[in-house]
Short mmCIF file of C-alpha atoms in Angstrom, two decimals:
data_model
loop_
_atom_site.label_atom_id
_atom_site.label_comp_id
_atom_site.label_asym_id
_atom_site.label_seq_id
_atom_site.Cartn_x
_atom_site.Cartn_y
_atom_site.Cartn_z
CA MET A 1 222.52 107.13 80.42
CA ALA A 2 221.77 103.72 81.82
CA GLU A 3 224.75 103.85 84.18
CA ASN A 4 223.65 107.23 85.43
CA THR A 5 220.23 105.91 86.37
CA VAL A 6 221.72 103.07 88.36
CA GLN A 7 223.92 105.52 90.27
CA ASP A 8 220.97 107.79 90.87
CA VAL A 9 219.00 104.98 92.35
CA GLN A 10 221.89 103.98 94.59
CA ALA A 11 222.37 107.55 95.74
CA LYS A 12 218.70 107.78 96.63
CA GLU A 13 218.81 104.56 98.64
CA PRO A 14 221.83 104.49 100.95
CA LEU A 15 222.52 101.30 102.88
CA PHE A 16 221.83 102.92 106.20
CA GLY A 17 220.13 106.25 105.68
CA LYS A 18 217.54 108.09 107.68
CA LYS A 19 214.69 105.99 106.34
CA GLU A 20 216.49 102.76 107.14
CA ARG A 21 217.24 103.90 110.67
CA LYS A 22 213.59 104.78 111.08
CA LEU A 23 212.66 101.22 110.08
CA LEU A 24 214.69 99.99 113.04
CA THR A 25 213.69 102.57 115.64
CA ASP A 26 210.04 103.07 114.74
CA PRO A 27 208.87 99.69 116.10
CA LEU A 28 210.66 100.39 119.38
CA ASP A 29 208.35 103.27 120.24
CA ASP A 30 206.00 105.01 117.78
CA ASN A 31 204.94 101.82 116.08
CA ASN A 32 205.63 99.18 118.68
CA PRO A 33 204.04 95.88 117.68
CA ILE A 34 202.81 95.11 121.20
CA THR A 35 201.92 98.43 122.81
CA VAL A 36 200.72 100.29 119.70
CA GLN A 37 199.54 97.65 117.24
CA VAL A 38 198.59 95.26 120.05
CA LEU A 39 199.86 92.22 118.14
CA GLY A 40 201.65 89.21 119.58
CA ILE A 41 199.86 89.67 122.90
CA CYS A 42 199.36 85.92 123.35
CA SER A 43 203.02 85.06 123.70
CA ALA A 44 203.69 88.27 125.62
CA LEU A 45 201.28 87.00 128.26
CA ALA A 46 202.45 83.40 128.23
CA VAL A 47 206.25 83.46 128.34
CA THR A 48 207.00 86.56 130.41
CA SER A 49 206.92 85.09 133.90
CA LEU A 50 210.70 84.62 133.79
CA VAL A 51 213.41 86.71 132.15
CA LEU A 52 215.54 83.92 130.65
CA PRO A 53 212.84 82.30 128.49
CA SER A 54 211.64 85.75 127.43
CA LEU A 55 215.14 86.62 126.30
CA VAL A 56 215.52 83.43 124.29
CA ILE A 57 212.08 83.89 122.71
CA SER A 58 212.93 87.51 121.85
CA ILE A 59 216.15 86.48 120.12
CA ALA A 60 214.28 83.75 118.25
CA VAL A 61 211.58 86.21 117.13
CA VAL A 62 214.18 88.74 115.94
CA PHE A 63 215.82 85.97 113.91
CA VAL A 64 212.58 84.59 112.47
CA CYS A 65 211.10 88.02 111.76
CA ALA A 66 214.26 89.32 110.07
CA PHE A 67 214.94 86.33 107.88
CA SER A 68 211.35 85.57 106.95
CA SER A 69 211.04 89.22 105.84
CA LEU A 70 214.26 88.91 103.86
CA ILE A 71 213.27 85.67 102.15
CA THR A 72 209.72 86.78 101.45
CA SER A 73 210.96 90.03 99.98
CA LEU A 74 213.50 88.21 97.78
CA VAL A 75 210.83 86.02 96.22
CA ARG A 76 207.94 88.48 96.51
CA ASN A 77 207.54 88.90 92.77
CA ALA A 78 207.42 85.16 92.18
CA ILE A 79 204.87 84.36 94.89
CA PRO A 80 201.44 83.71 93.33
CA SER A 81 199.00 86.00 95.11
CA GLN A 82 196.40 83.23 95.50
CA VAL A 83 198.66 81.26 97.86
CA ARG A 84 200.78 84.05 99.34
CA MET A 85 199.64 83.52 102.94
CA ILE A 86 200.50 79.83 102.77
CA VAL A 87 203.90 80.60 101.27
CA GLN A 88 204.56 83.09 104.08
CA LEU A 89 203.51 80.51 106.63
CA VAL A 90 205.83 77.89 105.15
CA ILE A 91 208.75 80.32 105.29
CA ILE A 92 208.01 81.20 108.92
CA ALA A 93 207.45 77.59 109.95
CA SER A 94 210.72 76.48 108.35
CA LEU A 95 212.69 79.16 110.15
CA VAL A 96 211.04 78.31 113.46
CA THR A 97 211.89 74.64 112.93
CA ILE A 98 215.50 75.63 112.26
CA VAL A 99 215.56 77.57 115.54
CA GLU A 100 214.02 74.62 117.36
CA LEU A 101 216.44 72.02 115.96
CA THR A 102 219.46 74.24 116.59
CA LEU A 103 218.42 74.90 120.16
CA LYS A 104 217.85 71.19 120.72
CA ALA A 105 221.35 70.36 119.52
CA PHE A 106 223.23 73.16 121.24
CA ASN A 107 221.31 74.18 124.34
CA TYR A 108 219.10 71.33 125.39
CA PRO A 109 218.07 72.65 128.83
CA VAL A 110 216.71 75.88 127.35
CA TYR A 111 215.03 73.90 124.56
CA LYS A 112 213.30 71.80 127.21
CA GLN A 113 212.15 74.90 129.04
CA LEU A 114 210.75 76.55 125.93
CA SER A 115 209.74 73.77 123.58
CA VAL A 116 206.05 74.65 123.24
CA TYR A 117 206.59 78.38 123.05
CA ILE A 118 209.23 78.16 120.32
CA GLY A 119 206.67 76.42 118.11
CA LEU A 120 204.17 79.15 118.92
CA ILE A 121 206.32 81.76 117.16
CA ILE A 122 204.77 80.40 113.97
CA THR A 123 201.44 81.78 115.05
CA ASN A 124 202.88 85.06 116.26
CA CYS A 125 200.85 87.70 114.45
CA ILE A 126 203.75 90.14 114.35
CA VAL A 127 205.83 87.97 112.03
CA MET A 128 203.10 87.30 109.53
CA GLY A 129 201.79 90.84 109.84
CA ARG A 130 205.16 92.29 108.78
CA LEU A 131 205.45 89.89 105.85
CA GLU A 132 202.01 90.80 104.57
CA ALA A 133 202.23 94.52 105.28
CA PHE A 134 205.86 95.27 104.50
CA ALA A 135 208.01 92.52 103.01
CA MET A 136 205.58 91.76 100.17
CA ALA A 137 205.95 95.34 98.92
CA ASN A 138 209.51 96.34 99.77
CA LYS A 139 213.08 95.55 98.78
CA PRO A 140 215.02 92.82 100.66
CA TRP A 141 217.40 95.02 102.69
CA ARG A 142 214.66 97.31 103.98
CA SER A 143 212.41 94.34 104.72
CA PHE A 144 215.22 92.76 106.68
CA LEU A 145 215.66 95.92 108.75
CA ASP A 146 211.91 96.14 109.28
CA GLY A 147 211.94 92.55 110.55
CA VAL A 148 214.84 93.22 112.92
CA GLY A 149 213.14 96.38 114.18
CA ASN A 150 209.84 94.70 114.86
CA GLY A 151 211.54 91.74 116.53
CA LEU A 152 213.42 94.15 118.78
CA GLY A 153 210.29 96.15 119.55
CA TYR A 154 208.55 92.96 120.59
CA GLY A 155 211.55 91.74 122.58
CA ALA A 156 211.96 95.06 124.44
CA ILE A 157 208.39 94.94 125.77
CA LEU A 158 208.74 91.25 126.61
CA LEU A 159 211.85 91.88 128.67
CA ILE A 160 210.36 94.84 130.55
CA VAL A 161 207.28 92.79 131.44
CA ALA A 162 209.40 89.76 132.37
CA VAL A 163 211.67 91.74 134.70
CA VAL A 164 208.67 93.22 136.54
CA ARG A 165 206.93 89.87 136.80
CA GLU A 166 209.94 87.85 137.88
CA VAL A 167 211.14 90.35 140.50
CA PHE A 168 207.73 90.83 142.12
CA GLY A 169 206.38 87.37 141.46
CA LYS A 170 209.33 85.17 142.31
CA GLY A 171 211.82 87.44 144.04
CA SER A 172 214.52 86.49 141.59
CA LEU A 173 216.08 87.69 138.34
CA PHE A 174 217.51 85.60 135.49
CA ALA A 175 216.45 82.41 137.28
CA GLY A 176 217.82 79.35 135.51
CA SER A 177 220.84 81.14 134.05
CA PRO A 178 224.35 81.55 135.45
CA LEU A 179 223.45 85.16 136.30
CA GLU A 180 220.64 84.09 138.63
CA MET A 181 219.94 86.53 141.45
CA LYS A 182 217.73 85.94 144.43
CA PHE A 183 216.66 88.88 146.48
CA ILE A 184 217.26 88.52 150.16
CA GLY A 185 214.01 89.05 151.97
CA ALA A 186 211.70 87.62 149.36
CA THR A 187 209.35 85.21 151.05
CA ASN A 188 208.36 81.95 149.61
CA GLU A 189 205.01 82.11 151.30
CA TYR A 190 203.39 79.04 149.78
CA MET A 191 206.13 76.80 151.14
CA ILE A 192 206.07 78.30 154.59
CA ASN A 193 206.52 74.98 156.40
CA THR A 194 209.64 74.04 154.50
CA THR A 195 212.44 74.40 156.96
CA THR A 196 215.05 73.88 154.27
CA SER A 197 214.07 77.10 152.56
CA ASP A 198 216.11 80.14 153.58
CA TRP A 199 214.15 82.65 151.54
CA PHE A 200 212.12 84.09 154.39
CA GLY A 201 211.94 87.80 154.81
CA TRP A 202 209.88 90.94 154.68
CA TYR A 203 208.56 90.67 151.15
CA SER A 204 205.83 88.27 150.27
CA ASN A 205 205.94 87.12 146.67
CA ASN A 206 202.95 88.36 144.71
CA ASN A 207 201.40 85.26 143.18
CA LEU A 208 199.26 87.39 140.89
CA MET A 209 202.44 88.47 139.11
CA VAL A 210 203.12 84.86 138.22
CA LEU A 211 199.81 84.48 136.40
CA PRO A 212 199.34 85.69 132.81
CA ALA A 213 196.81 88.28 133.99
CA ALA A 214 199.63 90.26 135.54
CA ALA A 215 201.28 90.63 132.13
CA MET A 216 198.06 92.26 130.92
CA PHE A 217 198.27 94.84 133.73
CA VAL A 218 201.95 95.52 133.10
CA ILE A 219 201.41 95.92 129.36
CA GLY A 220 198.41 98.16 130.07
CA ILE A 221 200.53 100.39 132.28
CA LEU A 222 203.28 100.49 129.64
CA ILE A 223 200.73 101.59 127.03
CA TRP A 224 199.45 104.27 129.41
CA ILE A 225 202.95 105.63 130.08
CA GLN A 226 203.86 105.52 126.40
CA ARG A 227 200.73 107.40 125.32
CA SER A 228 201.07 110.06 127.96
CA ARG A 229 204.55 110.97 126.76
CA ASN A 230 203.95 110.49 123.05
CA PRO A 231 201.04 112.66 121.83
CA LYS A 232 201.31 111.15 118.33
CA LEU A 233 199.77 107.96 119.61
CA VAL A 234 196.64 109.48 121.12
CA ASP A 235 193.60 108.75 118.97
CA ILE A 236 191.83 111.79 117.67
CA SER A 237 188.20 110.89 117.56
CA MET B 1 198.88 83.91 87.47
CA SER B 2 197.91 80.60 85.94
CA THR B 3 196.96 77.56 87.96
CA SER B 4 199.86 75.54 86.60
CA TYR B 5 202.30 78.24 87.78
CA VAL B 6 200.78 78.15 91.25
CA VAL B 7 201.05 74.36 91.38
CA ARG B 8 204.65 74.39 90.17
CA PHE B 9 205.62 77.11 92.62
CA VAL B 10 204.09 75.28 95.56
CA LEU B 11 205.66 71.94 94.56
CA ILE B 12 209.13 73.40 94.18
CA MET B 13 208.86 75.36 97.42
CA THR B 14 207.64 72.38 99.41
CA THR B 15 210.38 70.13 98.05
CA LEU B 16 213.08 72.68 98.81
CA VAL B 17 211.84 73.24 102.34
CA ALA B 18 211.43 69.51 102.98
CA VAL B 19 214.96 68.72 101.78
CA LEU B 20 216.46 71.58 103.78
CA LEU B 21 214.75 70.61 107.02
CA THR B 22 215.50 66.92 106.57
CA VAL B 23 219.19 67.60 106.04
CA LEU B 24 219.28 69.84 109.10
CA PHE B 25 217.37 67.32 111.20
CA LEU B 26 219.63 64.42 110.21
CA GLY B 27 222.75 66.52 110.69
CA LEU B 28 221.80 67.51 114.23
CA LYS B 29 220.10 64.27 115.28
CA ASP B 30 223.08 62.62 116.96
CA GLN B 31 223.99 65.76 118.86
CA SER B 32 220.39 66.11 120.09
CA ALA B 33 220.26 62.46 121.18
CA VAL B 34 223.46 62.84 123.21
CA ASN B 35 222.09 66.02 124.81
CA GLU B 36 218.84 64.32 125.67
CA ALA B 37 220.56 61.32 127.24
CA ILE B 38 222.77 63.54 129.38
CA PHE B 39 219.79 65.69 130.35
CA ASN B 40 217.93 62.58 131.55
CA LYS B 41 220.93 61.18 133.40
CA ARG B 42 221.42 64.50 135.12
CA ALA B 43 217.78 64.40 136.22
CA ILE B 44 218.26 60.87 137.58
CA LEU B 45 221.35 61.93 139.52
CA ALA B 46 219.43 64.89 140.98
CA SER B 47 217.60 62.43 143.22
CA VAL B 48 220.88 61.37 144.84
CA LYS B 49 222.51 64.78 144.79
CA ASP B 50 223.42 64.53 148.49
CA HIS B 51 225.35 61.33 147.86
CA LEU B 52 227.46 62.19 144.84
CA PRO B 53 231.16 61.26 144.87
CA GLU B 54 233.39 63.40 147.08
CA GLY B 55 233.75 66.97 145.86
CA MET B 56 231.04 66.91 143.21
CA VAL B 57 228.08 69.28 143.31
CA HIS B 58 225.05 68.36 141.20
CA GLU B 59 224.56 71.85 139.75
CA ASP B 60 228.20 71.99 138.61
CA LEU B 61 228.50 68.51 137.08
CA THR B 62 229.93 68.63 133.58
CA ASP B 63 228.52 66.41 130.84
CA ASP B 64 231.59 64.18 131.07
CA GLN B 65 231.21 63.77 134.82
CA VAL B 66 227.57 62.75 134.38
CA GLN B 67 228.59 60.09 131.85
CA GLU B 68 231.44 58.99 134.10
CA ILE B 69 229.25 58.52 137.18
CA PHE B 70 226.75 56.61 135.10
CA SER B 71 229.26 54.23 133.58
CA SER B 72 231.22 53.55 136.76
CA ARG B 73 228.65 53.68 139.55
CA VAL B 74 225.19 53.04 138.15
CA GLU B 75 223.80 49.58 137.45
CA GLN B 76 220.81 49.69 135.17
CA VAL B 77 217.99 47.24 135.70
CA ALA B 78 214.87 47.00 133.57
CA LEU B 79 211.81 45.41 135.11
CA ASN B 80 208.47 44.22 133.86
CA MET B 81 205.31 44.77 135.88
CA SER B 82 205.66 41.51 137.77
CA GLY B 83 209.09 42.49 139.01
CA GLN B 84 211.24 40.28 136.79
CA SER B 85 214.41 41.88 135.55
CA LEU B 86 214.64 41.95 131.77
CA GLU B 87 217.44 40.97 129.46
CA SER B 88 218.81 43.46 126.97
CA ALA B 89 216.99 41.61 124.18
CA ASP B 90 213.65 42.11 125.97
CA ILE B 91 214.24 45.85 126.13
CA VAL B 92 215.04 45.91 122.42
CA ALA B 93 211.87 43.90 121.81
CA SER B 94 209.90 46.60 123.66
CA GLY B 95 211.12 49.10 121.09
CA TYR B 96 214.24 50.60 122.63
CA LYS B 97 217.21 49.96 120.38
CA GLY B 98 219.85 50.78 122.99
CA GLY B 99 218.80 47.78 125.07
CA LYS B 100 219.53 49.51 128.38
CA ALA B 101 217.24 50.78 131.12
CA GLU B 102 218.31 54.35 130.30
CA ASN B 103 216.81 53.94 126.83
CA ILE B 104 213.32 53.35 128.23
CA ASP B 105 211.06 56.25 127.36
CA MET B 106 208.70 56.78 130.29
CA ALA B 107 206.35 58.86 128.15
CA LYS B 108 205.86 55.93 125.75
CA GLU B 109 205.46 53.48 128.60
CA LYS B 110 202.74 55.63 130.15
CA LYS B 111 200.66 55.21 127.00
CA LYS B 112 200.85 51.40 127.11
CA GLU B 113 198.46 49.12 128.97
CA GLU B 114 199.53 49.02 132.59
CA ALA B 115 200.39 45.29 132.52
CA GLU B 116 202.66 45.67 129.49
CA ARG B 117 204.84 48.47 130.78
CA ILE B 118 208.53 48.10 131.53
CA LEU B 119 210.35 50.17 134.12
CA PRO B 120 213.90 51.39 134.58
CA LEU B 121 215.58 51.02 137.96
CA TYR B 122 218.98 52.57 138.59
CA VAL B 123 221.11 51.15 141.36
CA TYR B 124 223.58 53.83 142.32
CA ASN B 125 226.65 52.71 144.25
CA ALA B 126 227.71 55.64 146.38
CA ASP B 127 230.66 55.62 148.75
CA GLY B 128 228.20 55.27 151.62
CA GLY B 129 225.99 52.51 150.22
CA LYS B 130 223.49 51.57 147.55
CA PHE B 131 220.61 53.70 146.38
CA TYR B 132 217.67 52.52 144.30
CA ILE B 133 216.41 55.20 141.91
CA MET B 134 212.86 54.80 140.56
CA SER B 135 211.34 56.74 137.68
CA VAL B 136 207.71 57.80 137.92
CA ARG B 137 205.43 59.66 135.55
CA GLY B 138 201.96 61.13 135.91
CA ASN B 139 199.75 64.08 135.04
CA GLY B 140 199.89 67.61 136.41
CA LEU B 141 197.41 70.38 135.64
CA TRP B 142 198.36 71.19 132.05
CA ASP B 143 200.55 68.33 130.95
CA GLU B 144 202.70 65.45 132.13
CA ILE B 145 204.89 65.55 135.22
CA TRP B 146 207.61 63.10 136.09
CA GLY B 147 210.30 62.47 138.62
CA ASN B 148 213.00 60.24 140.03
CA ILE B 149 212.92 59.03 143.63
CA ALA B 150 215.90 57.47 145.33
CA LEU B 151 215.48 54.95 148.14
CA GLN B 152 218.16 53.98 150.62
CA ASP B 153 219.17 50.33 150.67
CA ASP B 154 216.49 49.57 153.30
CA LEU B 155 214.08 50.05 150.35
CA ASN B 156 211.94 52.24 152.57
CA THR B 157 213.59 55.55 153.39
CA VAL B 158 213.66 58.18 150.65
CA ALA B 159 217.17 59.53 150.04
CA GLY B 160 216.07 62.24 147.65
CA ALA B 161 213.67 63.15 144.88
CA ALA B 162 213.64 65.37 141.83
CA PHE B 163 210.68 66.38 139.71
CA ASP B 164 210.14 67.94 136.33
CA HIS B 165 207.15 68.92 134.22
CA ARG B 166 206.27 69.97 130.73
CA GLY B 167 203.87 72.83 131.14
CA GLU B 168 202.95 73.64 134.73
CA THR B 169 202.41 77.30 135.62
CA PRO B 170 205.68 79.01 136.56
CA GLY B 171 205.60 80.07 140.19
CA LEU B 172 202.73 77.69 141.00
CA GLY B 173 202.77 74.11 139.72
CA ALA B 174 206.24 74.57 138.27
CA GLU B 175 207.52 74.96 141.83
CA ILE B 176 207.74 71.15 142.01
CA LYS B 177 210.87 71.63 139.93
CA ASP B 178 211.88 75.28 140.43
CA ASN B 179 211.68 75.34 144.20
CA PRO B 180 214.40 73.12 145.67
CA GLY B 181 212.41 73.19 148.92
CA PHE B 182 209.62 71.03 147.48
CA ALA B 183 211.77 68.06 146.48
CA ALA B 184 213.95 68.46 149.58
CA GLN B 185 210.95 67.68 151.79
CA PHE B 186 210.96 64.07 150.60
CA LYS B 187 214.33 63.26 152.08
CA GLY B 188 213.98 60.92 155.07
CA LYS B 189 210.29 60.14 154.46
CA LYS B 190 209.28 56.48 154.42
CA ILE B 191 207.11 54.65 151.90
CA TYR B 192 206.14 51.74 154.20
CA ASP B 193 204.52 52.01 157.61
CA ALA B 194 205.66 50.05 160.67
CA LYS B 195 203.58 47.03 159.67
CA GLY B 196 205.22 46.90 156.25
CA GLN B 197 202.14 48.25 154.45
CA PHE B 198 202.83 50.44 151.43
CA THR B 199 201.73 53.99 152.28
CA SER B 200 203.44 56.01 149.55
CA ILE B 201 204.07 59.65 150.44
CA ASP B 202 201.08 61.96 150.51
CA VAL B 203 201.28 65.49 149.22
CA VAL B 204 198.99 67.31 151.62
CA LYS B 205 197.08 70.45 150.74
CA GLY B 206 197.46 73.05 153.49
CA GLY B 207 200.57 71.40 154.90
CA ALA B 208 201.47 68.02 156.36
CA ASP B 209 201.47 67.48 160.13
CA LYS B 210 204.75 68.27 161.81
CA GLY B 211 206.90 65.18 161.98
CA ALA B 212 204.79 63.20 159.52
CA ILE B 213 206.91 60.49 157.96
CA HIS B 214 204.58 59.57 155.10
CA ALA B 215 203.57 63.07 153.99
CA VAL B 216 204.94 66.35 152.64
CA ASP B 217 203.46 69.83 152.16
CA GLY B 218 201.56 70.66 149.01
CA ILE B 219 201.89 73.94 147.17
CA SER B 220 199.15 76.50 147.65
CA GLY B 221 197.76 77.73 144.36
CA ALA B 222 198.81 74.47 142.72
CA THR B 223 196.45 71.90 144.17
CA VAL B 224 195.99 69.97 140.94
CA THR B 225 199.73 69.65 140.33
CA ALA B 226 200.29 68.58 143.94
CA ASP B 227 197.51 66.00 143.66
CA GLY B 228 199.18 64.82 140.45
CA VAL B 229 202.46 64.32 142.28
CA ASP B 230 200.63 62.41 145.01
CA GLU B 231 198.91 60.11 142.50
CA MET B 232 202.09 59.67 140.45
CA LEU B 233 204.06 58.58 143.53
CA ARG B 234 201.41 56.18 144.81
CA ARG B 235 201.01 54.47 141.45
CA GLY B 236 204.60 54.79 140.20
CA ILE B 237 206.31 53.49 143.31
CA SER B 238 203.83 50.60 143.61
CA TYR B 239 205.02 49.36 140.20
CA TYR B 240 208.39 48.63 141.80
CA GLU B 241 206.92 46.75 144.77
CA PRO B 242 207.06 43.23 143.26
CA TYR B 243 210.78 43.61 142.62
CA PHE B 244 211.44 45.08 146.06
CA ASN B 245 209.53 42.20 147.64
CA GLN B 246 211.82 39.75 145.86
CA ILE B 247 214.93 41.50 147.16
CA LYS B 248 213.41 41.57 150.63
CA SER B 249 212.53 37.88 150.63
CA SER B 250 216.07 36.96 149.68
CA ASN B 251 217.41 39.35 152.37
CA PRO B 252 215.26 38.70 155.47
CA GLY B 253 217.08 41.44 157.34
CA LEU B 254 215.40 44.06 155.16
CA SER B 255 211.76 43.26 155.85
CA ASN B 256 210.25 45.68 158.27
#
């Protein structure tokens, strides 16, 4: 009898069933942490002026979100409810420190570029939000997937915003990486007297795009587009 | 759950996390220190990127090449504020265990009283002559900015400059680093006027006059950062004046 029950449970919860897939794909669209839940806006505004830092931050958030969910879920029954937020915070902070130390040892230039923002992942509402809302009440594997999904959902929006801002704001793409592209014709208007610059052309860089306010507009437009094609998201009131 | 359980849980968790992070930190410390040293040396060499050994391009230098140039071509001098060069023991006494100019942490020095600071000076022996590389540090809009400025052996003409920052706005203040055009303007400018008075190099809002030899263009939208660069250069370069004056007085040909 006992063996049967175990098998039943396993049959009901496949490793990668429909529900599990939904955990990964849901945060990309229907339940996107940035455009639908409007969480993690602070870092989405701050780091998205260039693609490379956004990419590194996204990878770091996927890692932190996934493993903090996994760890929290593993110990969820042992965590005293009085101090659960602090425990979650310690788990997140430790993982962020691991990311920071690893980056410092293996890719120092990127660490230099990002140092402050890496630390800010600790305060990213998405991570803690998923721990509190999902990992505390679900099994480890599903929590892990939920963490990966939400990290990816966050990263996807970050990259879209960063591409728009970097192309229109700086006339480049992937600046600072080996893939760096500069668009011929982009004008470096605020250095107009610099004869050494060969970036003159028909397009004048939009300085507004460089400022965090531009990220707000881009995210706003993304939310608009998303809601117009996805009727599920429109508030009925 | 009982209070004693909560206390035990928290104690065990904190200990575990502390041990884990300490082990990781100690394990990666040496690697990080090497990375940091190379990163700084690369930044110093950026100021003489037009005078690197035959066939080397600054952007493509490998870590080994950076170390190689530093050990074979760069003499490191540490100075106090009155222009005396310091012995290795003096540098150690100032808190830098390595005992070399490259170990001096400009961020720490900036926090000291002005009279107690010590300065690194790198004398780079290129194929075409000597270059004196000064390190300067100041404040931008959001956080610190710093840079390295190379002088030709007349101790007047700038051979190159490179700047960096911690938190300036990308596309605005961060252009001091990201836009090669900004640092390139400094090449050929002079820090002394014809009478031998120290003029520094002004960073001018709205653009320097054409042909100005003591000024470069600012960055529109980043006035505070540009003013910070201006102030940093005026103050930072003046720290090196006593030492330069000594060199000049022993080489009368140099005074101008």
